[in-house]
Protein backbone atom coordinates (compact mmCIF):
# COMPACT_ATOMS: atom_id res chain seq x y z
CA UNK A 1 -51.58 39.44 29.16
CA UNK A 2 -48.26 38.88 30.93
CA UNK A 3 -45.14 40.96 30.25
CA UNK A 4 -43.57 38.44 27.85
CA UNK A 5 -46.75 38.09 25.79
CA UNK A 6 -47.14 41.86 25.70
CA UNK A 7 -43.55 42.39 24.47
CA UNK A 8 -44.03 39.65 21.86
CA UNK A 9 -47.20 41.29 20.57
CA UNK A 10 -45.48 44.70 20.47
CA UNK A 11 -42.62 43.22 18.41
CA UNK A 12 -45.06 41.54 16.04
CA UNK A 13 -46.93 44.82 15.55
CA UNK A 14 -43.64 46.69 14.96
CA UNK A 15 -42.67 44.13 12.31
CA UNK A 16 -46.06 44.45 10.60
CA UNK A 17 -45.79 48.25 10.69
CA UNK A 18 -42.39 47.96 9.01
CA UNK A 19 -43.91 45.79 6.28
CA UNK A 20 -46.67 48.37 5.72
CA UNK A 21 -44.06 51.13 5.45
CA UNK A 22 -42.09 49.08 2.93
CA UNK A 23 -45.25 48.33 0.93
CA UNK A 24 -45.75 52.07 0.35
CA UNK A 25 -42.78 52.07 -2.00
CA UNK A 26 -41.75 48.47 -2.62
CA UNK A 27 -43.17 45.42 -4.31
CA UNK A 28 -43.13 42.60 -1.74
CA UNK A 29 -41.41 40.32 -4.25
CA UNK A 30 -38.34 42.52 -3.83
CA UNK A 31 -38.54 42.52 -0.03
CA UNK A 32 -36.45 40.12 1.95
CA UNK A 33 -36.74 38.96 5.55
CA UNK A 34 -33.31 40.51 6.14
CA UNK A 35 -34.53 43.89 4.82
CA UNK A 36 -37.64 43.75 7.03
CA UNK A 37 -35.63 42.62 10.07
CA UNK A 38 -33.08 45.39 9.67
CA UNK A 39 -35.72 48.11 9.37
CA UNK A 40 -37.79 46.64 12.26
CA UNK A 41 -34.65 46.31 14.38
CA UNK A 42 -35.19 42.59 15.04
CA UNK A 43 -33.38 39.48 13.92
CA UNK A 44 -34.50 37.49 10.87
CA UNK A 45 -34.94 34.52 13.21
CA UNK A 46 -37.51 36.50 15.22
CA UNK A 47 -39.54 37.10 12.07
CA UNK A 48 -39.39 33.42 11.10
CA UNK A 49 -40.38 32.41 14.65
CA UNK A 50 -43.39 34.75 14.69
CA UNK A 51 -44.59 34.40 11.10
CA UNK A 52 -42.95 31.36 9.50
CA UNK A 53 -42.35 33.00 6.13
CA UNK A 54 -42.29 36.34 4.36
CA UNK A 55 -45.46 35.40 2.49
CA UNK A 56 -47.33 34.67 5.72
CA UNK A 57 -46.04 37.92 7.26
CA UNK A 58 -47.18 39.99 4.26
CA UNK A 59 -50.56 38.22 4.16
CA UNK A 60 -51.18 38.71 7.90
CA UNK A 61 -50.06 42.35 7.70
CA UNK A 62 -52.45 43.10 4.83
CA UNK A 63 -55.36 41.29 6.46
CA UNK A 64 -54.81 43.32 9.64
CA UNK A 65 -54.63 46.49 7.52
CA UNK A 66 -57.90 45.63 5.75
CA UNK A 67 -59.64 44.89 9.06
CA UNK A 68 -58.58 48.35 10.31
CA UNK A 69 -59.97 49.89 7.10
CA UNK A 70 -63.28 48.09 7.63
CA UNK A 71 -63.39 49.29 11.24
CA UNK A 72 -62.91 52.86 10.00
CA UNK A 73 -65.74 52.33 7.47
CA UNK A 74 -67.98 50.96 10.21
CA UNK A 75 -67.31 53.90 12.49
CA UNK A 76 -67.90 56.44 9.70
CA UNK A 77 -71.04 54.80 8.30
CA UNK A 78 -72.64 54.47 11.73
CA UNK A 79 -72.35 58.21 12.33
CA UNK A 80 -75.35 60.42 11.64
CA UNK A 81 -74.39 61.48 8.12
CA UNK A 82 -76.22 61.90 4.86
CA UNK A 83 -76.20 59.20 2.22
CA UNK A 84 -74.17 61.53 -0.02
CA UNK A 85 -71.45 61.88 2.61
CA UNK A 86 -71.34 58.12 3.09
CA UNK A 87 -71.15 57.44 -0.65
CA UNK A 88 -68.34 59.97 -1.00
CA UNK A 89 -66.46 58.21 1.77
CA UNK A 90 -66.95 54.72 0.30
CA UNK A 91 -66.16 55.54 -3.30
CA UNK A 92 -63.33 57.98 -2.84
CA UNK A 93 -61.26 56.41 -0.08
CA UNK A 94 -58.67 55.46 -2.70
CA UNK A 95 -56.75 58.69 -2.24
CA UNK A 96 -56.16 57.93 1.45
CA UNK A 97 -55.40 54.25 0.91
CA UNK A 98 -52.95 54.96 -1.92
CA UNK A 99 -50.93 57.07 0.48
CA UNK A 100 -50.62 54.06 2.74
CA UNK A 101 -50.22 51.07 0.42
CA UNK A 102 -49.97 49.99 -3.22
CA UNK A 103 -53.51 48.97 -4.16
CA UNK A 104 -52.28 47.17 -7.31
CA UNK A 105 -50.36 44.79 -5.10
CA UNK A 106 -53.47 43.97 -3.06
CA UNK A 107 -55.40 43.25 -6.26
CA UNK A 108 -52.59 40.99 -7.49
CA UNK A 109 -52.42 39.18 -4.17
CA UNK A 110 -56.19 38.59 -4.25
CA UNK A 111 -55.74 36.91 -7.64
CA UNK A 112 -52.65 34.90 -6.72
CA UNK A 113 -53.11 33.94 -3.05
CA UNK A 114 -56.13 31.73 -2.31
CA UNK A 115 -55.84 32.14 1.46
CA UNK A 116 -55.70 35.93 1.21
CA UNK A 117 -58.64 35.96 -1.22
CA UNK A 118 -60.72 33.82 1.15
CA UNK A 119 -59.94 36.18 4.04
CA UNK A 120 -60.93 39.21 1.95
CA UNK A 121 -64.13 37.46 0.82
CA UNK A 122 -65.09 36.61 4.40
CA UNK A 123 -64.41 40.18 5.53
CA UNK A 124 -66.54 41.53 2.69
CA UNK A 125 -69.42 39.07 3.20
CA UNK A 126 -69.58 39.29 6.99
CA UNK A 127 -68.81 42.95 7.66
CA UNK A 128 -68.69 45.21 4.61
CA UNK A 129 -71.74 43.99 2.68
CA UNK A 130 -74.14 44.02 5.67
CA UNK A 131 -72.95 47.53 6.54
CA UNK A 132 -73.55 48.85 3.01
CA UNK A 133 -76.98 47.17 2.84
CA UNK A 134 -77.92 48.80 6.15
CA UNK A 135 -76.74 52.16 4.80
CA UNK A 136 -78.88 51.76 1.65
CA UNK A 137 -81.98 50.75 3.62
CA UNK A 138 -81.55 53.69 5.96
CA UNK A 139 -81.18 56.09 2.99
CA UNK A 140 -84.34 54.67 1.41
CA UNK A 141 -86.26 55.10 4.68
CA UNK A 142 -85.09 58.73 4.93
CA UNK A 143 -86.09 59.38 1.30
CA UNK A 144 -82.49 60.12 0.26
CA UNK A 145 -82.69 57.52 -2.54
CA UNK A 146 -85.57 55.98 -4.44
CA UNK A 147 -87.34 53.37 -2.30
CA UNK A 148 -88.40 51.37 -5.38
CA UNK A 149 -84.81 50.52 -6.41
CA UNK A 150 -83.72 47.07 -5.26
CA UNK A 151 -80.78 46.53 -2.93
CA UNK A 152 -79.08 44.41 -5.63
CA UNK A 153 -79.35 47.20 -8.22
CA UNK A 154 -78.05 49.81 -5.79
CA UNK A 155 -75.15 47.56 -4.74
CA UNK A 156 -74.24 47.06 -8.41
CA UNK A 157 -74.37 50.82 -8.97
CA UNK A 158 -72.15 51.51 -5.96
CA UNK A 159 -69.67 48.84 -7.05
CA UNK A 160 -69.53 50.23 -10.59
CA UNK A 161 -68.68 53.66 -9.25
CA UNK A 162 -66.12 52.26 -6.83
CA UNK A 163 -64.47 50.34 -9.69
CA UNK A 164 -64.40 53.48 -11.85
CA UNK A 165 -62.93 55.53 -9.01
CA UNK A 166 -60.08 53.00 -8.65
CA UNK A 167 -59.04 53.70 -12.26
CA UNK A 168 -58.66 57.45 -11.69
CA UNK A 169 -54.97 58.37 -11.31
CA UNK A 170 -54.25 59.85 -7.90
CA UNK A 171 -52.69 62.87 -9.57
CA UNK A 172 -56.16 63.86 -10.87
CA UNK A 173 -57.86 63.70 -7.48
CA UNK A 174 -59.14 67.02 -6.22
CA UNK A 175 -62.09 68.11 -4.13
CA UNK A 176 -63.73 69.54 -7.26
CA UNK A 177 -63.37 66.28 -9.20
CA UNK A 178 -64.86 64.31 -6.32
CA UNK A 179 -67.77 66.76 -5.96
CA UNK A 180 -68.50 66.63 -9.69
CA UNK A 181 -68.35 62.84 -9.74
CA UNK A 182 -70.77 62.78 -6.82
CA UNK A 183 -73.17 64.97 -8.80
CA UNK A 184 -72.90 62.48 -11.68
CA UNK A 185 -73.45 59.62 -9.25
CA UNK A 186 -76.68 61.12 -7.93
CA UNK A 187 -78.07 63.02 -10.93
CA UNK A 188 -76.35 61.80 -14.10
CA UNK A 189 -75.19 64.15 -16.83
CA UNK A 190 -78.50 66.04 -16.88
CA UNK A 191 -77.80 67.46 -13.45
CA UNK A 192 -80.05 67.87 -10.45
CA UNK A 193 -83.71 67.21 -11.21
CA UNK A 194 -86.15 70.09 -11.03
CA UNK A 195 -88.21 70.26 -7.86
C-alpha cells in the first residue's frame, strides 16, 4: 500500500471510530455529517468522498464492528476452554457490547435496512453458525453435553438463552447473576444432577 492509500485508509478508520464513539450515546438519526466531520477532524466533503452518505458510513462502520466481534468470538471459541466457559462468553457478551454501542439501534437497523440485514445474515451463516456448531460437536465428543441431543435443538436452546440475556437490563448484570443463570442453563431449576 502506497503512502496516499495508507493515509486514506487511516482517515477512513478514524471517521468510523468517531461514528462508533458517537453511537455510544447518540441515535444516528440525530447525527449529521458535519457533527461527525468536526469530531473526526476532517471536512464533510472528505466523508462524502469516502462514504457517499451518512447512512452508508453508519452501515459500513457497524458491519466492520460486527466483523471484529465475530473475530473475537472465533479467537475465544477456538481456545481450549470448557463448554461452560464458551456458553458464558456467547450468551453474556451483552455487557461488553453495551459499553461500546447501542444494541437497540443495531436491532432497528436490521429491521429497517435490507443491505445491513443481508450483511448480518451472511456473517451469521458463514462464520458464526459454523463456529457454534463446531463448539457443540466438540462438547458432545468430550461428554460435556448430552450426545443424543440434536444440533438443531441445542442451537435453539442457545438462541433462547441469548435472547433472554438481551432483555436483562445492564444495571442488573453481576458475576453472581451470570453464574446463577449459567447454572439454570445447564441444570434447570432443580440444580445439578446427582452423580
